[in-house]
């Protein structure tokens, strides 16, 4: 397969087989590939929000320390190659095609089992990390933790649990304690656990899992993370003995994500050559697209992948912090299986206009349906829907013409199209 054929193959598998939790098929698939994951040591990350940003901070710190580090995140936002990072760069299109071909051949040889697209994408990550000789690789759980395909690894050296909130409730449970128990499934014997402060109902299963694994738990309390300065370029954060951490990633959630990475790096420094300078430099150099990503101009444009109530609440905090009482114009598209009614209630109280779009996803809510849901809650709000094939582009044209800051949000799946529009219109 070439690169395009590899992409088309995985999209075909995705359309034929959806989410399937469990580890047996993944183990059988990796056995066919001679278990490349056993050659690499891993840092596992689970949580509802902040996984990708925390992974990005930690990748940058480890790279500054000269460690050959890999990173696997999902879903892709701008390109399928961005999910696979190793030793300073993302996977090339030729390596991607070669890896998918090997994984597809292994999948076809299984007796009566058809691995999901996510399982095959995860297998590609393991194949790639081993091929590149990574010393450490960071794994972001796709869904939950215990039954997620990433959780077949047995060489974990550290586990990180980010902020947990209600999401994927039909699969993970309707109680925060049930969701947290799934996330805590990444905890392994002897591998230290770093966890952001959670509600007590979430902390209980995490503490229990760490105790059962006989491994230390390091809790990062939110009052230990102090943001002392913030503008449109950076924020300055104090966390314990780390003063004047310069964060170029914006948004109210980023100080906590950075603190998790700093705590993890501090724990790992007992076994790896990580110094304070590497932590400071790594934090400052971290970039992660689609997470309160600011493009300054007339008007300013914010791209944010928030797609659940907790993420939307953090987005609202960040917008308020940056723009104060200035009216905001939103371009929004959502997936129908999300808690969009709660997201509407949280976000649009101070909107000047909302332009709804239909995301390029089989799970998408139509823009007209989203408009109706918004109008039901905010009758006087001006809402315009764009449901055509080029609706996202037309929505952006309409939004920037209002001359108020534009916030694009609701799902990661619309951000790639928005960035293409921005490049064509010299707004990058």
XYZ file of C-alpha atoms in Angstrom:
428
model
C 0.000 0.000 0.000
C 1.010 3.605 -0.558
C 0.051 6.384 1.868
C -3.384 7.085 0.367
C -4.201 3.387 0.135
C -3.180 2.922 3.780
C -5.478 5.758 4.869
C -8.343 4.390 2.792
C -7.823 0.910 4.230
C -8.122 2.131 7.834
C -11.177 4.264 7.004
C -12.836 1.211 5.427
C -12.136 -0.833 8.572
C -13.496 2.038 10.696
C -16.735 2.119 8.722
C -17.176 -1.647 9.026
C -16.359 -2.069 12.700
C -16.844 0.495 15.431
C -15.669 0.608 19.032
C -14.952 -2.782 20.605
C -13.409 -2.827 24.074
C -11.241 -5.738 25.191
C -7.641 -6.868 24.874
C -7.743 -10.397 23.430
C -7.847 -9.437 19.745
C -5.139 -6.833 20.310
C -2.891 -9.402 21.977
C -3.388 -11.844 19.100
C -2.647 -9.114 16.555
C 0.561 -8.087 18.301
C 1.686 -11.705 18.560
C 1.468 -11.903 14.757
C 3.782 -8.870 14.649
C 6.218 -10.481 17.132
C 5.180 -8.174 20.004
C 7.228 -5.052 19.194
C 5.657 -3.314 22.234
C 7.748 -5.516 24.518
C 10.890 -3.768 23.251
C 9.817 -0.336 24.518
C 9.081 1.143 27.950
C 5.886 3.161 28.247
C 4.269 6.085 30.012
C 0.504 5.586 29.919
C -1.975 8.462 30.091
C -5.710 8.194 30.718
C -8.363 10.757 31.593
C -11.228 12.701 30.053
C -9.520 15.986 29.176
C -5.906 17.117 28.943
C -4.315 13.844 27.812
C -2.884 15.171 24.563
C -1.534 18.381 26.077
C 0.054 16.541 28.998
C 1.637 14.101 26.543
C 2.963 17.012 24.491
C 4.562 18.699 27.532
C 6.181 15.460 28.674
C 7.407 14.614 25.168
C 9.104 17.997 24.979
C 10.757 17.586 28.393
C 12.080 14.105 27.591
C 13.337 15.268 24.197
C 15.229 18.126 25.886
C 16.852 15.510 28.128
C 18.145 13.668 25.062
C 15.861 10.675 25.548
C 14.617 8.915 22.416
C 10.910 9.391 23.029
C 7.802 8.337 21.115
C 4.212 9.537 21.447
C 0.910 8.066 20.284
C -2.230 10.182 20.514
C -5.726 10.005 19.072
C -7.676 11.071 17.190
C -5.781 12.791 14.395
C -6.787 16.414 13.948
C -4.897 17.718 10.941
C -3.137 14.619 9.515
C -3.067 10.905 10.316
C 0.739 11.107 10.582
C 0.553 13.469 13.593
C -0.613 10.599 15.812
C 2.816 8.954 15.622
C 5.834 10.890 16.898
C 9.285 9.429 17.538
C 12.755 10.842 18.031
C 11.951 14.405 17.014
C 9.492 14.025 14.166
C 6.182 12.528 13.117
C 6.014 9.382 11.055
C 6.669 9.895 7.339
C 4.042 8.982 4.767
C 6.225 6.140 3.458
C 6.785 4.730 6.967
C 3.068 5.050 7.666
C 2.230 3.091 4.524
C 4.812 0.417 5.302
C 3.555 0.047 8.869
C -0.122 -0.117 7.930
C 0.707 -2.753 5.311
C 2.452 -4.914 7.920
C -0.419 -4.481 10.383
C -3.059 -5.218 7.750
C -1.300 -8.428 6.741
C -1.117 -9.495 10.392
C -4.810 -8.671 10.878
C -5.791 -10.685 7.802
C -3.954 -13.738 9.165
C -6.009 -13.872 12.380
C -8.452 -16.740 12.592
C -11.984 -15.386 12.868
C -10.974 -12.030 14.386
C -11.147 -8.601 12.776
C -9.236 -5.927 14.674
C -10.876 -2.499 14.808
C -9.313 0.520 13.138
C -8.152 1.806 16.535
C -6.529 -1.533 17.360
C -4.675 -1.494 14.045
C -3.647 2.140 14.492
C -2.330 1.287 17.954
C -0.448 -1.702 16.523
C 1.141 0.695 14.021
C 2.336 2.846 16.938
C 3.996 -0.136 18.635
C 5.590 -1.194 15.338
C 6.894 2.339 14.743
C 8.298 2.874 18.239
C 10.234 -0.382 18.110
C 11.517 0.406 14.632
C 12.782 3.821 15.766
C 14.411 2.421 18.899
C 12.465 4.569 21.365
C 13.665 4.397 24.969
C 10.327 5.674 26.260
C 6.981 6.076 24.528
C 3.914 7.947 25.729
C 0.566 6.231 25.132
C -2.709 8.112 25.268
C -5.646 5.810 26.002
C -8.317 6.113 23.355
C -11.338 5.276 25.524
C -11.360 4.483 29.217
C -8.193 2.658 30.176
C -8.547 -0.911 31.397
C -10.051 -2.339 28.180
C -8.435 0.131 25.786
C -6.175 -1.349 23.100
C -3.183 0.600 24.428
C -3.413 -1.245 27.739
C -1.840 -4.501 26.559
C 1.600 -3.116 27.410
C 3.476 -4.728 30.305
C 6.556 -2.471 30.441
C 4.934 0.638 31.905
C 7.271 2.820 33.997
C 4.783 5.560 34.875
C 1.020 6.182 34.663
C -0.664 9.591 34.453
C -4.338 10.307 35.051
C -5.622 13.677 33.884
C -8.907 15.393 34.707
C -11.867 12.972 34.772
C -15.431 14.021 33.998
C -18.602 12.588 32.490
C -18.020 11.427 28.911
C -18.661 8.218 26.934
C -21.181 7.374 29.656
C -22.954 4.698 27.581
C -19.715 2.724 27.532
C -17.902 3.679 30.748
C -20.818 4.204 33.134
C -23.075 6.948 34.446
C -21.147 7.609 37.656
C -17.821 9.430 37.962
C -16.580 6.579 40.157
C -17.288 4.042 37.395
C -15.506 6.142 34.785
C -12.527 6.675 37.111
C -12.287 2.930 37.767
C -11.903 2.335 34.017
C -9.231 5.052 33.768
C -7.389 3.569 36.772
C -7.059 0.329 34.827
C -3.799 1.627 33.326
C -2.098 1.469 36.748
C 0.561 -1.249 36.789
C 2.497 -2.867 39.666
C 5.615 -0.890 40.514
C 4.895 1.932 38.050
C 4.367 5.241 39.907
C 1.060 7.039 39.313
C 0.695 10.796 38.855
C -2.844 12.122 39.137
C -4.422 15.565 39.064
C -6.746 16.300 41.971
C -10.197 14.822 41.274
C -13.558 14.758 42.968
C -13.475 12.329 45.891
C -15.719 9.845 44.056
C -13.081 9.677 41.323
C -10.083 9.611 43.664
C -11.314 6.588 45.624
C -10.956 4.011 42.785
C -7.646 5.555 41.722
C -6.206 5.286 45.230
C -7.557 1.750 45.526
C -5.942 0.719 42.238
C -2.586 2.204 43.237
C -2.745 0.423 46.573
C -3.633 -2.891 44.909
C -0.688 -2.455 42.524
C 1.601 -1.605 45.469
C 2.830 1.499 43.682
C 3.206 5.128 44.847
C 0.543 7.697 43.966
C 1.562 11.341 43.511
C -1.414 13.689 43.667
C -1.132 17.128 42.060
C -3.450 19.486 43.933
C -4.898 22.392 42.020
C -4.004 24.932 44.706
C -0.341 24.026 44.179
C -0.538 25.271 40.588
C -0.494 29.079 40.480
C -0.775 31.105 37.284
C 0.731 34.497 38.092
C 0.624 36.055 34.618
C -1.184 35.490 31.337
C -1.583 37.336 28.041
C -2.022 36.388 24.381
C 1.573 35.142 24.117
C 2.203 33.079 27.239
C 1.384 32.401 30.850
C 3.784 32.113 33.797
C 3.117 29.350 36.308
C 4.512 28.380 39.709
C 4.312 24.723 40.752
C 6.007 23.686 43.986
C 9.746 24.307 43.609
C 9.347 25.112 39.892
C 8.952 28.887 39.622
C 8.485 30.931 36.463
C 7.473 28.099 34.164
C 6.745 29.792 30.816
C 3.819 28.190 28.969
C 3.265 29.125 25.330
C 0.152 26.963 25.203
C -2.809 29.081 26.227
C -5.999 28.203 28.060
C -7.084 27.837 31.675
C -6.425 24.079 31.751
C -2.799 24.248 30.609
C -1.144 25.064 33.967
C -2.582 21.837 35.418
C -1.547 19.793 32.374
C 1.965 21.236 32.581
C 2.128 20.480 36.313
C 1.246 16.838 35.664
C 4.077 16.613 33.143
C 6.499 18.333 35.542
C 5.577 15.925 38.344
C 5.960 12.935 36.019
C 9.354 14.190 34.826
C 10.464 14.673 38.436
C 9.540 11.071 39.245
C 11.199 9.766 36.081
C 14.370 11.743 36.851
C 15.213 9.077 39.435
C 15.826 6.623 36.570
C 16.475 8.882 33.565
C 18.868 11.842 33.042
C 16.242 14.571 33.409
C 17.407 17.852 34.944
C 15.508 20.993 35.956
C 16.748 22.829 32.868
C 15.184 20.150 30.663
C 11.866 20.636 32.448
C 11.891 24.432 32.096
C 12.991 24.354 28.455
C 10.628 21.522 27.572
C 7.593 23.285 29.015
C 8.407 26.535 27.219
C 8.937 24.837 23.830
C 5.729 22.789 23.900
C 3.164 23.403 21.162
C -0.039 21.406 20.560
C -2.437 22.382 17.786
C -6.169 22.661 18.315
C -6.013 23.295 22.066
C -6.985 26.944 22.610
C -4.792 27.721 19.614
C -4.742 31.485 19.056
C -4.264 33.090 15.653
C -3.985 36.820 16.254
C -5.439 39.151 13.669
C -8.497 41.163 12.757
C -10.329 39.406 14.233
C -8.520 36.958 16.532
C -9.388 33.302 15.849
C -9.281 30.573 18.509
C -9.285 26.886 17.546
C -10.230 24.530 20.369
C -11.155 20.857 20.331
C -13.298 20.939 23.496
C -16.064 18.363 23.038
C -17.535 17.527 26.455
C -19.048 19.668 29.233
C -15.875 19.879 31.320
C -13.769 20.834 28.305
C -16.367 23.398 27.219
C -16.383 24.882 30.729
C -12.601 25.299 30.571
C -12.925 26.843 27.125
C -15.429 29.392 28.450
C -13.041 30.249 31.312
C -10.194 30.743 28.849
C -12.299 32.916 26.530
C -13.434 35.071 29.455
C -9.862 35.368 30.722
C -8.514 36.460 27.340
C -11.329 38.640 25.967
C -13.237 39.850 29.038
C -16.633 41.325 28.119
C -15.977 41.455 24.355
C -18.772 39.672 22.412
C -17.678 36.364 20.895
C -18.673 34.832 17.568
C -18.744 31.021 17.583
C -18.382 28.489 14.789
C -19.568 25.226 16.274
C -20.144 21.651 15.165
C -20.806 18.679 17.445
C -21.121 14.913 17.379
C -24.615 13.655 18.103
C -23.487 11.225 20.823
C -22.067 14.016 23.004
C -23.832 15.961 25.758
C -24.408 18.889 23.420
C -27.335 20.320 25.408
C -25.109 20.840 28.458
C -22.360 22.272 26.250
C -24.814 24.782 24.767
C -25.921 25.880 28.217
C -22.330 26.442 29.358
C -20.889 28.189 26.321
C -23.310 30.488 24.561
C -24.560 32.779 27.330
C -22.390 35.666 26.067
C -22.230 34.853 22.365
C -22.881 37.571 19.788
C -23.500 35.105 16.959
C -23.292 31.347 16.490
C -22.710 29.702 13.130
C -23.440 25.967 13.240
C -21.792 23.466 10.900
C -21.994 19.745 10.220
C -18.711 17.999 11.104
C -17.186 15.588 8.574
C -17.997 12.505 10.655
C -20.568 9.691 10.489
C -21.431 10.604 14.097
C -22.110 14.241 13.223
C -25.157 16.202 14.315
C -26.613 18.176 11.419
C -26.054 21.911 11.667
C -29.797 22.553 11.456
C -30.422 20.268 14.447
C -27.697 21.980 16.457
C -29.216 25.360 15.577
C -32.611 24.184 16.827
C -31.077 22.972 20.100
C -29.312 26.315 20.647
C -32.429 28.347 19.863
C -34.425 26.236 22.305
C -32.082 27.364 25.087
C -31.269 30.909 23.848
C -34.291 32.137 21.936
C -32.915 35.635 21.220
C -29.439 34.509 20.099
C -28.668 34.935 16.405
C -27.865 31.456 15.052
C -27.235 30.616 11.393
C -26.708 27.059 10.149
C -24.532 25.973 7.220
C -25.333 22.468 6.048
C -23.781 22.379 2.581
C -20.589 20.504 1.710
C -18.618 23.747 2.019
C -20.568 24.838 5.100
C -17.516 25.057 7.352
C -15.782 27.427 4.951
C -18.917 29.565 4.536
C -19.375 29.710 8.301
C -15.814 30.999 8.732
C -16.359 33.686 6.104
C -19.520 34.804 7.861
C -17.891 34.693 11.301
C -14.809 36.782 10.511
C -16.991 39.406 8.805
C -18.507 40.184 12.243
C -15.148 41.613 13.450
C -15.497 40.040 16.907
C -13.146 37.312 18.161
C -14.027 33.968 16.564
C -13.973 30.728 18.553
C -14.155 27.444 16.625
C -15.157 24.529 18.843
C -17.428 21.541 19.512
C -15.331 18.737 18.023
C -11.786 18.210 16.803
C -13.119 16.959 13.459
C -13.866 20.446 12.062
C -10.479 21.990 12.846
C -8.581 20.614 9.845
C -11.100 22.141 7.424
C -10.950 25.450 9.277
C -7.156 25.523 9.070
C -7.293 24.826 5.325
C -9.629 27.808 4.959
C -7.320 29.967 7.066
C -4.292 29.072 4.945
C -6.150 29.907 1.719
C -7.200 33.246 3.182
C -3.800 34.209 4.687
C -5.018 34.042 8.276
C -2.351 31.657 9.629
